[in-house]
Tab-separated table of C-alpha atoms in Angstrom:
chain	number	residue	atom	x	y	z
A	1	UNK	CA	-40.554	-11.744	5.397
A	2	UNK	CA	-37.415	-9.715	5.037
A	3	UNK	CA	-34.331	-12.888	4.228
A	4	UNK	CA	-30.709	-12.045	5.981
A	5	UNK	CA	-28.103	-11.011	3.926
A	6	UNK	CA	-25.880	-13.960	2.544
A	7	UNK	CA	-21.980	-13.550	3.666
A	8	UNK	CA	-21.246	-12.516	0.003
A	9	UNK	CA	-23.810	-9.825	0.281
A	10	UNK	CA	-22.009	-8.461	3.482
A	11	UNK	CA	-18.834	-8.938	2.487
A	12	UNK	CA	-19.728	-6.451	-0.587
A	13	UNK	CA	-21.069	-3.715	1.581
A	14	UNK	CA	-18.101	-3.797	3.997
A	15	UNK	CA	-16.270	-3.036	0.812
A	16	UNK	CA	-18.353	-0.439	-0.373
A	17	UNK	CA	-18.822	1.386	2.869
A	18	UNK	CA	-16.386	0.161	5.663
A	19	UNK	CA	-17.905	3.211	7.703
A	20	UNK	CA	-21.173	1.013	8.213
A	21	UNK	CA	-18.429	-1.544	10.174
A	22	UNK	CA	-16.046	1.103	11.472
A	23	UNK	CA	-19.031	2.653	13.133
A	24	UNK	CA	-20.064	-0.436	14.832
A	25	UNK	CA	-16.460	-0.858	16.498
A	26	UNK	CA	-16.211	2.619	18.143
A	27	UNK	CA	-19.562	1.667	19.406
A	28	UNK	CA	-17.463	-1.153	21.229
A	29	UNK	CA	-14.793	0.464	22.239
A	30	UNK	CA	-11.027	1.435	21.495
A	31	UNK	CA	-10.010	-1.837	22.144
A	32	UNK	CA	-11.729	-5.203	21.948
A	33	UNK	CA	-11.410	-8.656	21.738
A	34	UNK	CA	-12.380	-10.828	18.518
A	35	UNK	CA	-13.295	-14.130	19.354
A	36	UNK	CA	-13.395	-15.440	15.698
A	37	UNK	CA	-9.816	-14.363	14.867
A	38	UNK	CA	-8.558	-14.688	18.616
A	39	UNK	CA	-6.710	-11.395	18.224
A	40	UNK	CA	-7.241	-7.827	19.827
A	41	UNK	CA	-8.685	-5.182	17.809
A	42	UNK	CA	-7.480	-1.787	18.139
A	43	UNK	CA	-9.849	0.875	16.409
A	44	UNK	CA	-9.295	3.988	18.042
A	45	UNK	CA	-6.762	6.873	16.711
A	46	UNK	CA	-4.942	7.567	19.674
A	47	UNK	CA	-4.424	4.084	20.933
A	48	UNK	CA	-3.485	3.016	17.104
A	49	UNK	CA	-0.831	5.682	17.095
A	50	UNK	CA	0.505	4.089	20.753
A	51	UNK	CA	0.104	0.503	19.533
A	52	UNK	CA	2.504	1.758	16.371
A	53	UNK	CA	4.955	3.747	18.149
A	54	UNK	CA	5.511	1.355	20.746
A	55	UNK	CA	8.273	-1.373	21.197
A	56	UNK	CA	6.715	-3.920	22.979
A	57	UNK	CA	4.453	-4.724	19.958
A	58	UNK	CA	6.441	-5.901	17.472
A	59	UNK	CA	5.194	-7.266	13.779
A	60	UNK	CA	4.945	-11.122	13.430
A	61	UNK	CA	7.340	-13.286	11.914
A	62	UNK	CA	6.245	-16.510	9.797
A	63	UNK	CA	4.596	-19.393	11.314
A	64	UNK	CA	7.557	-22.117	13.012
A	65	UNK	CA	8.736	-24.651	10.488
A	66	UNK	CA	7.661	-22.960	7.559
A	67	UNK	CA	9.658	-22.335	4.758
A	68	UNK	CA	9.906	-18.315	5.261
A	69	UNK	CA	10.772	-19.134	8.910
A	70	UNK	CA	14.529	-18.862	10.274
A	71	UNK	CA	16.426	-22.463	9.029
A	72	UNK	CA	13.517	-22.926	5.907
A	73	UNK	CA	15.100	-23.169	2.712
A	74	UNK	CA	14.081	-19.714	1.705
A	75	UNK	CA	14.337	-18.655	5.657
A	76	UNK	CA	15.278	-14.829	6.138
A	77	UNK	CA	13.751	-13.693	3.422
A	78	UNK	CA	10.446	-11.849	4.353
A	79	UNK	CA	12.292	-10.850	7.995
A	80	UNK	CA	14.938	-8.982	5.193
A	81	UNK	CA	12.166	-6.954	3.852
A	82	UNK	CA	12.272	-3.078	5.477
A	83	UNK	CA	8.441	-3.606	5.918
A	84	UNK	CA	8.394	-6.716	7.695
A	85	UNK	CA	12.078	-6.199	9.577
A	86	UNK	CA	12.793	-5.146	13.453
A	87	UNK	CA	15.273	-4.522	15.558
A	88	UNK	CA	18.974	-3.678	14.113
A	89	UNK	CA	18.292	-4.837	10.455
A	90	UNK	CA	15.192	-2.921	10.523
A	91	UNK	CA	17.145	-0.113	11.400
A	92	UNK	CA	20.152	-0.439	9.207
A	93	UNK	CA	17.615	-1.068	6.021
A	94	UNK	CA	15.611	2.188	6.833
A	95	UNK	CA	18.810	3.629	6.764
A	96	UNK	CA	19.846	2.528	3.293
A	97	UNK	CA	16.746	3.335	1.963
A	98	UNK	CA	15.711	6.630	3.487
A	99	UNK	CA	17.743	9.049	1.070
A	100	UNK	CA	15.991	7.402	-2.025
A	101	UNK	CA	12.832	8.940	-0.279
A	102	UNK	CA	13.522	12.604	1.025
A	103	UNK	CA	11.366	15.553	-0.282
A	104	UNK	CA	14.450	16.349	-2.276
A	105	UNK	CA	14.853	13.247	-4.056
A	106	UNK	CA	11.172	12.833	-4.747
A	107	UNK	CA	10.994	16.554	-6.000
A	108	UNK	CA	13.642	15.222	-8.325
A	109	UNK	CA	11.413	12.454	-9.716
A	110	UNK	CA	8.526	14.339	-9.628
A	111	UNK	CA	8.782	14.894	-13.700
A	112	UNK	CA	9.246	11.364	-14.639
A	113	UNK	CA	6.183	11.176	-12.531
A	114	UNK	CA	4.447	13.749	-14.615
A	115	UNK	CA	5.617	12.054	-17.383
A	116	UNK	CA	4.619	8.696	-16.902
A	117	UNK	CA	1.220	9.943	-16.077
A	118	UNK	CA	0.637	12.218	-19.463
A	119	UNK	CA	1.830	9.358	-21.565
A	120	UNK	CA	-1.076	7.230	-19.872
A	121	UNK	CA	-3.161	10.157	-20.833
A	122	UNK	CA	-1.937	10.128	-24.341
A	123	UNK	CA	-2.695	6.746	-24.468
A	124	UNK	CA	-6.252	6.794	-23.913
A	125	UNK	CA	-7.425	9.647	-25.518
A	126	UNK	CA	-10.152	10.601	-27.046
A	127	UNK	CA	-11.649	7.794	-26.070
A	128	UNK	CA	-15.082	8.195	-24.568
A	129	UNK	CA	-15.041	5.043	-22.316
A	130	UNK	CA	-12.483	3.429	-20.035
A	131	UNK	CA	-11.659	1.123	-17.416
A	132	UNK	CA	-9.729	3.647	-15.110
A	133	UNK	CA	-8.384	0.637	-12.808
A	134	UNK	CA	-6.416	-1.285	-16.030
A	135	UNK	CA	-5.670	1.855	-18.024
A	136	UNK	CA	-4.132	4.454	-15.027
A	137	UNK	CA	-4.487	2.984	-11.497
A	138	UNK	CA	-2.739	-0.193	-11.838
A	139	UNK	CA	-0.288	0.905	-14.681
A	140	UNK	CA	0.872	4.447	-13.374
A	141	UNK	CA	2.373	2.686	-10.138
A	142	UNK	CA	3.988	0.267	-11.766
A	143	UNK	CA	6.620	2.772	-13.902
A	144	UNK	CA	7.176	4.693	-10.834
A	145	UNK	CA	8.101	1.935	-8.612
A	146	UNK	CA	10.209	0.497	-11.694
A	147	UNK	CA	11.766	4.021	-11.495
A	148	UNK	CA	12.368	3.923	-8.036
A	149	UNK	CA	13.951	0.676	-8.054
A	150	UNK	CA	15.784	0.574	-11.198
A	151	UNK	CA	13.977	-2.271	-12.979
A	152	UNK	CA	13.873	-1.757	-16.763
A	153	UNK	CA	11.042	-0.871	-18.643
A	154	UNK	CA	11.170	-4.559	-20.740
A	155	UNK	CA	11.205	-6.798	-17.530
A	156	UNK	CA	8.530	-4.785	-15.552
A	157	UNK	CA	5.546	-6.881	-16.783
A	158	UNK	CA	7.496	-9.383	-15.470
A	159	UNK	CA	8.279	-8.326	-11.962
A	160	UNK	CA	5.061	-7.190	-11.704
A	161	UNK	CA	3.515	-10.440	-12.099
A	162	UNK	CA	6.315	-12.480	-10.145
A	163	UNK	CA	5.816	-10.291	-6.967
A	164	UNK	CA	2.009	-10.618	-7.268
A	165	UNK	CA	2.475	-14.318	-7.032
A	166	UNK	CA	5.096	-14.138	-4.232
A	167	UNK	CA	2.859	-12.319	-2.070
A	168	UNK	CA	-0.028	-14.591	-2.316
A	169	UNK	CA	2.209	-17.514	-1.235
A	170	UNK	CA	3.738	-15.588	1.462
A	171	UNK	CA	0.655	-14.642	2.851
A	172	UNK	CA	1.308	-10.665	2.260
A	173	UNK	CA	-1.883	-10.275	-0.051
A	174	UNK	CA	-4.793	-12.123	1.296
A	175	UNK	CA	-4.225	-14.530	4.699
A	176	UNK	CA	-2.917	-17.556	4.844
A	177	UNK	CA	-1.800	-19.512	1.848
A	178	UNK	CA	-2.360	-22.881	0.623
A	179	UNK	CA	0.524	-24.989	0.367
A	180	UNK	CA	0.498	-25.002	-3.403
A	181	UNK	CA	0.591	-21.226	-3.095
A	182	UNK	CA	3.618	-21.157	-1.075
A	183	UNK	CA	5.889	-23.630	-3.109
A	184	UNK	CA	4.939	-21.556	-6.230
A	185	UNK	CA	6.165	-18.070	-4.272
A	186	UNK	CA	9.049	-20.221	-3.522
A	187	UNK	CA	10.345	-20.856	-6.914
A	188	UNK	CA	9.313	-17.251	-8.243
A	189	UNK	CA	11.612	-15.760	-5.499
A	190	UNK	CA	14.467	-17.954	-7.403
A	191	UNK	CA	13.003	-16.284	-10.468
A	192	UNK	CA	13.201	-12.473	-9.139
A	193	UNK	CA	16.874	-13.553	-7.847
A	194	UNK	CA	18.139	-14.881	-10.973
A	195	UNK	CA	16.259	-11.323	-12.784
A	196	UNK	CA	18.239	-9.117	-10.025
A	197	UNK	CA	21.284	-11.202	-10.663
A	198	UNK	CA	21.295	-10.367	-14.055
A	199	UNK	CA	20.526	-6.300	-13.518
A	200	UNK	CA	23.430	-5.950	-10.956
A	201	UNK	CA	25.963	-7.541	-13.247
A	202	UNK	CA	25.762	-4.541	-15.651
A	203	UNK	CA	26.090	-1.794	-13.211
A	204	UNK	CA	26.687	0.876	-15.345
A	205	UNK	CA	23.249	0.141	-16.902
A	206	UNK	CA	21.746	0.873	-13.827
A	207	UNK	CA	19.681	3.656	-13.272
A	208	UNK	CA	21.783	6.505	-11.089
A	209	UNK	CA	19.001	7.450	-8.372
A	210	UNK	CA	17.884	3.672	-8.147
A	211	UNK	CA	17.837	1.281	-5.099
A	212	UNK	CA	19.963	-0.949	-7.629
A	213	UNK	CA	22.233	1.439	-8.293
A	214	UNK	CA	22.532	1.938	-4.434
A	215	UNK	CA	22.855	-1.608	-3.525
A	216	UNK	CA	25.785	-1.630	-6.065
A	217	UNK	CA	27.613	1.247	-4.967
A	218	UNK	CA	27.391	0.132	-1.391
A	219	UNK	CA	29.495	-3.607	-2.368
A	220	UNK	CA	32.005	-4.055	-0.678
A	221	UNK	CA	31.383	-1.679	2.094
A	222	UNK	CA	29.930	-1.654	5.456
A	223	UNK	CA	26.572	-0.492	4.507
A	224	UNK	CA	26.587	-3.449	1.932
A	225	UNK	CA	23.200	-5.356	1.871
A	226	UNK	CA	23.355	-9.277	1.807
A	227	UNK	CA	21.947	-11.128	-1.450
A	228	UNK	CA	19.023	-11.738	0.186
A	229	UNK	CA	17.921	-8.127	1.483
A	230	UNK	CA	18.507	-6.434	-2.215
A	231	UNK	CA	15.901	-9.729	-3.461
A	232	UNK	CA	13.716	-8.939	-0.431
A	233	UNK	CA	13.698	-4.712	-0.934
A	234	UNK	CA	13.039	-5.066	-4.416
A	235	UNK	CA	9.766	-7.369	-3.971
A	236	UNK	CA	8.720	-5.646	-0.893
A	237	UNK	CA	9.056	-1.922	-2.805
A	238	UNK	CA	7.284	-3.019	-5.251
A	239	UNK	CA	3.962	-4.683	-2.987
A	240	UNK	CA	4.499	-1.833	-0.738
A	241	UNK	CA	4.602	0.903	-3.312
A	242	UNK	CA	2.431	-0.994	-6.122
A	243	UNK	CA	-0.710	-2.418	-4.196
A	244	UNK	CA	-1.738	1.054	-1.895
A	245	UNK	CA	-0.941	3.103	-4.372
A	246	UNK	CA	-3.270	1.715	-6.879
A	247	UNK	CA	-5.754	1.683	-4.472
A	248	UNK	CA	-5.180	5.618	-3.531
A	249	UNK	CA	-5.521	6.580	-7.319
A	250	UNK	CA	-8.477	4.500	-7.963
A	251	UNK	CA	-10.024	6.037	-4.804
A	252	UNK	CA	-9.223	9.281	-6.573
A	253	UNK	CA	-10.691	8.684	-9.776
A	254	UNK	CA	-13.542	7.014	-8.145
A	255	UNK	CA	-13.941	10.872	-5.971
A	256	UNK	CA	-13.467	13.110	-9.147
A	257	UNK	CA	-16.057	10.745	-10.908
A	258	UNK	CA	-18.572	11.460	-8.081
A	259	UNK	CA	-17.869	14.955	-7.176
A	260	UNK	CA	-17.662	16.719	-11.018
A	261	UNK	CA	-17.347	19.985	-9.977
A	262	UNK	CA	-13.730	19.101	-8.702
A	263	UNK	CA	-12.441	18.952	-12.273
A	264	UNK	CA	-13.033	22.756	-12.947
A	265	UNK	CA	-11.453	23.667	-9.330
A	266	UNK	CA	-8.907	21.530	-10.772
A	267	UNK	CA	-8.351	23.195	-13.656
A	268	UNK	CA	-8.866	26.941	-12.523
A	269	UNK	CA	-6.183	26.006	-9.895
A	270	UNK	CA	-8.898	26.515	-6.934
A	271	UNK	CA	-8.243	22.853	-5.328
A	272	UNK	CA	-5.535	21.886	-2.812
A	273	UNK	CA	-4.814	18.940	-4.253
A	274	UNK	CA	-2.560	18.047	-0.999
A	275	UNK	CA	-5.583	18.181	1.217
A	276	UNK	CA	-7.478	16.237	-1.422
A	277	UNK	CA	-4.802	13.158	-1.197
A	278	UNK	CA	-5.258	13.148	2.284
A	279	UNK	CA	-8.702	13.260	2.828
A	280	UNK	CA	-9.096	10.539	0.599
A	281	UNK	CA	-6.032	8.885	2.616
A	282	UNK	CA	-8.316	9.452	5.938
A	283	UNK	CA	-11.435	8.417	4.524
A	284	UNK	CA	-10.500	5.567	1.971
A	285	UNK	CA	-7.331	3.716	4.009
A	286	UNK	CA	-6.319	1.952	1.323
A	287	UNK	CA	-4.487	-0.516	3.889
A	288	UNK	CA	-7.327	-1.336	6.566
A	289	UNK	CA	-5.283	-3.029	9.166
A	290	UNK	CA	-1.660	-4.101	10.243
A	291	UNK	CA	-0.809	-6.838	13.004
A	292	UNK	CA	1.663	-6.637	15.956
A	293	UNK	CA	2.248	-9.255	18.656
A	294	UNK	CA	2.836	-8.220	21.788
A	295	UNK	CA	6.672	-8.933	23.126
A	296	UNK	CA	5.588	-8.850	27.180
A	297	UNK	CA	2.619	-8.697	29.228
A	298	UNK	CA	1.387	-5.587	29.919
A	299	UNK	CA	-1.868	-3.275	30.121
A	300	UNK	CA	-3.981	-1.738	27.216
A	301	UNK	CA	-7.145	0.232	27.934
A	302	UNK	CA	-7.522	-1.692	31.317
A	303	UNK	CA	-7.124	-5.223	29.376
A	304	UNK	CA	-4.663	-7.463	30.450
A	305	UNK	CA	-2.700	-8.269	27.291
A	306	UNK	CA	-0.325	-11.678	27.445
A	307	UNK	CA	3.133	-11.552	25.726
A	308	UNK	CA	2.447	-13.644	22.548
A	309	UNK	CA	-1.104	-11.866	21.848
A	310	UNK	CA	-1.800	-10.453	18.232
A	311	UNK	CA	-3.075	-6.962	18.162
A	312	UNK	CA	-4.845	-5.862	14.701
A	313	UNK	CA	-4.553	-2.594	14.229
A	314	UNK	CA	-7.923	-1.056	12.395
A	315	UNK	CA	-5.988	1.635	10.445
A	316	UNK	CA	-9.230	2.567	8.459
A	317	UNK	CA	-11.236	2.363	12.164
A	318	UNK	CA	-8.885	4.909	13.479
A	319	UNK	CA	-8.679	7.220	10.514
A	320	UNK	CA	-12.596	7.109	10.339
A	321	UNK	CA	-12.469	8.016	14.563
A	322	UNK	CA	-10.406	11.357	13.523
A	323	UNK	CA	-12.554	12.109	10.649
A	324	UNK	CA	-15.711	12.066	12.692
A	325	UNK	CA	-13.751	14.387	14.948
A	326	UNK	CA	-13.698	17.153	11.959
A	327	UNK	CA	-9.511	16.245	11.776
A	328	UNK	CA	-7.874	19.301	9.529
A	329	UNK	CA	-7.923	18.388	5.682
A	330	UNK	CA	-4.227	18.130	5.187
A	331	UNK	CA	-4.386	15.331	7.832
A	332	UNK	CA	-3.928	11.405	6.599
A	333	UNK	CA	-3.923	10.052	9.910
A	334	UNK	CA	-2.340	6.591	10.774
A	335	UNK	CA	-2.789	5.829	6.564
A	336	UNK	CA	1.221	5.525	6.241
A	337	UNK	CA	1.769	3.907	9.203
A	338	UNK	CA	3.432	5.480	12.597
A	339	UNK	CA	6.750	5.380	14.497
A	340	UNK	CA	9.485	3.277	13.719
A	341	UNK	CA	7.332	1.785	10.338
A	342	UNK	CA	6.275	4.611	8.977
A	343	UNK	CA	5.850	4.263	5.646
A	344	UNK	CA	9.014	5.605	3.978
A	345	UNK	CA	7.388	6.118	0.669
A	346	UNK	CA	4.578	8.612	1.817
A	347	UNK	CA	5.723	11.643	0.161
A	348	UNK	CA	6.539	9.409	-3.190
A	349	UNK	CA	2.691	8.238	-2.942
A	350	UNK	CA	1.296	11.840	-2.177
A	351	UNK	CA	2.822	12.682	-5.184
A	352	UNK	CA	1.751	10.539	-7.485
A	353	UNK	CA	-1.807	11.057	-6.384
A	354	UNK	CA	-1.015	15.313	-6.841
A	355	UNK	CA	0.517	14.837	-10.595
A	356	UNK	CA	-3.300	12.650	-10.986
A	357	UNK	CA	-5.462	15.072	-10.141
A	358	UNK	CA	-3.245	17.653	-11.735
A	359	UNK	CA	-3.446	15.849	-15.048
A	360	UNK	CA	-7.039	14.892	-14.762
A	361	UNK	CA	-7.856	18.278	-14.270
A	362	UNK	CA	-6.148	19.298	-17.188
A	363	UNK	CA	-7.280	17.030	-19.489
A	364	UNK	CA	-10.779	16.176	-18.426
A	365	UNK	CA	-13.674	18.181	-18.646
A	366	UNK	CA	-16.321	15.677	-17.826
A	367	UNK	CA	-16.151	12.755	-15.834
A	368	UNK	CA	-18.776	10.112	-14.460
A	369	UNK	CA	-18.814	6.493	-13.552
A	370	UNK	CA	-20.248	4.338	-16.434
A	371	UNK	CA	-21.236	0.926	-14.518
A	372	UNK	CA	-21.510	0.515	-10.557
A	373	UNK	CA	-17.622	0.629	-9.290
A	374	UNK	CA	-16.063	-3.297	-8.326
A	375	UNK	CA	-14.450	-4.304	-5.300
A	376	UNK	CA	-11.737	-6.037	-5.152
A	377	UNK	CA	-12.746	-9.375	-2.779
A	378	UNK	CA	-9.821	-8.489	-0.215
A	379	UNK	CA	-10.464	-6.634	2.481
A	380	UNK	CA	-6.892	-5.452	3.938
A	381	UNK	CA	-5.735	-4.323	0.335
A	382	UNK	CA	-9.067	-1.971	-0.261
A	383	UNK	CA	-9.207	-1.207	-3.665
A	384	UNK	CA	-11.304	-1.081	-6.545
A	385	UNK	CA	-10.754	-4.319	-9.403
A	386	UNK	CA	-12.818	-2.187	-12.110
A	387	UNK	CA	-13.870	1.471	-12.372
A	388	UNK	CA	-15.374	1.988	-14.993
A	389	UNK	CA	-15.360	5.877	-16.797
A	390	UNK	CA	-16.964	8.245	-19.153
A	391	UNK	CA	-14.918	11.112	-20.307
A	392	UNK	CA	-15.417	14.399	-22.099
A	393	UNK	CA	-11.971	15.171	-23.319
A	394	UNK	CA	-10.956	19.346	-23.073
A	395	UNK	CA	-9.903	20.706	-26.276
């Protein structure tokens, strides 16, 4: 007698293969109702990019009479983050930040990119046998969002860990957090401030292209950001720029461990790698879902939706919909976002995962996965915990 799988055991496979759920959603419609979570679900492509685009769904604020919340003692701080923001301040951030991000300014960083990523190289060769997650994916994001920001090299570490630990208490990284959890992101916010304190009062340390640099030069001005925002930017850069990112790359690796005959396309030049990023953008959403409440009532798909209602978005759900529909390969669908919150960094993310495959296929001649690939246990952040390699090295 065949025994059901235990929630563990389903849990993995949604990991594994969110097509297997994705596929079970369209069969349900572009819109539907999930009685569990008490939420709409939104998992078709068109309808996603509406949902996105449109003003009367709005992202959620913390929960009334939190800390985080308006009036809480650290109150205003996720609301200042450019990915969490609406209305005016959403619009004056994206406006500070958006010439850090042009094609022009990330052409400019593009070698420190390439840099970053040989010396990770470098640092792992000739060795056989790797764990591609702690040795590239998780460390190659963290120098170019230290770049970006202006953090220096000897405090990264740091940051890196703080902001891990902020998001879990502020319920950016996996759901709602225990109390516990949120008084420790509490006192590590204090922690980043006193750390971005100390950076800004040695501006001519500061790195010239860097949002620190940027929030200096714009004291005293109109365009000046409070205390508050430049603590709030710099955490929310780096979870925003840090988490998918790592994911993307693994889910690169991961491809150019099962596919080997990509490495000698790479290396004779005869792969797009633009169209590779995205089709592993559209097929591996390394962000599954984002939520919006709705601001009014109003009609979706011939469902009445009530002003107060929370509409998940099912970015993966609607990239898999356009990928079924044979969607061009230099195509990432709703991966970055849509409308007013698109992500900012796209073009920054592209290319780090172009300068990967670049590299890879310049160095590698041989690549295949040496253990079974691990999931990490959260599915919004989809990403891989361990990846294990083995590498033949060209010479």
């Amino acid at each position: 007698m065949a025994t059901r799988p235990t929630p563990a055991e389903v849990t993995e496979a949604v990991l594994r293969c969110p097509a297997l759920l994705y596929r079970r959603l369209h069969r349900q419609g572009a819109l539907l109702w999930s009685r569990p979570d008490r939420m709409w679900m939104v998992t078709g492509h068109e309808l996603a990019r509406l949902v996105l685009r449109d003003p009367r769904f709005r992202l959620p604020g913390p929960p009334d009479g939190s800390a985080w919340a308006e009036g809480g003692s650290h109150g205003g701080f996720l609301q200042s983050m450019l990915l969490a923001s609406e209305g005016e301040r959403h619009a004056r951030l994206r406006r500070f930040f958006s010439g850090l991000f042009t094609p022009r300014a990330v052409r400019a960083r593009t070698t420190r990119i390439e840099a970053a990523t040989a010396s990770l190289f470098d640092g792992i060769a000739p060795r056989p046998r790797i764990d591609g997650v702690t040795e590239i994916t998780a460390r190659l994001p963290v120098s170019v969002i230290g770049d970006l920001v202006g953090i220096p090299e000897s405090d990264r570490d740091e940051v890196s860990e703080l902001c891990r630990l902020i998001s879990k208490g502020g319920g950016v990284a996996s759901g709602q957090p225990s109390g516990r959890e949120v008084g420790a992101a509490l006192a590590h916010v204090d922690e980043l401030t006193g750390l971005v304190h100390r950076w800004l009062a040695v501006p001519h340390r500061l790195m010239p292209d860097s949002v620190l640099a940027a929030a200096a030069a714009a004291r005293d001005t109109p365009e000046a950001l409070s205390e508050v925002e430049i603590v709030a930017n710099v955490f929310s850069l780096y979870i925003a720029g840090h988490d998918t990112s790592r994911n993307m790359l693994s889910g690169l690796l991961l491809r150019l461990a099962t596919h080997p005959e990509l490495l000698d396309g790479l290396a004779a030049g005869a792969v797009d790698v633009s169209a590779e990023v995205d089709r592993l953008l559209l097929a591996e959403s390394p962000l599954t879902f984002t939520v919006r409440v709705a601001q009014e009532d109003c009609e979706l798909e011939g469902h009445r939706i009530r002003a107060g209602d929370r509409i998940r978005v099912m970015l993966g759900a609607a990239n898999h919909e356009l990928l079924a529909s044979g969607a061009p390969a230099d195509n990432a669908g709703v991966s970055f976002g849509e409308g007013r919150h698109v992500c900012l960094g796209a073009h920054l993310a592209r290319t780090e995962g172009r300068v990967l495959l670049r590299t890879a296929g310049r160095r590698w001649s041989g690549l295949r996965p040496a253990a079974p690939p691990v999931w990490a246990p959260h599915f919004l952040h989809r990403g891989l915990d361990e990846l294990m390699l083995e590498i033949e090295w060209r010479r």
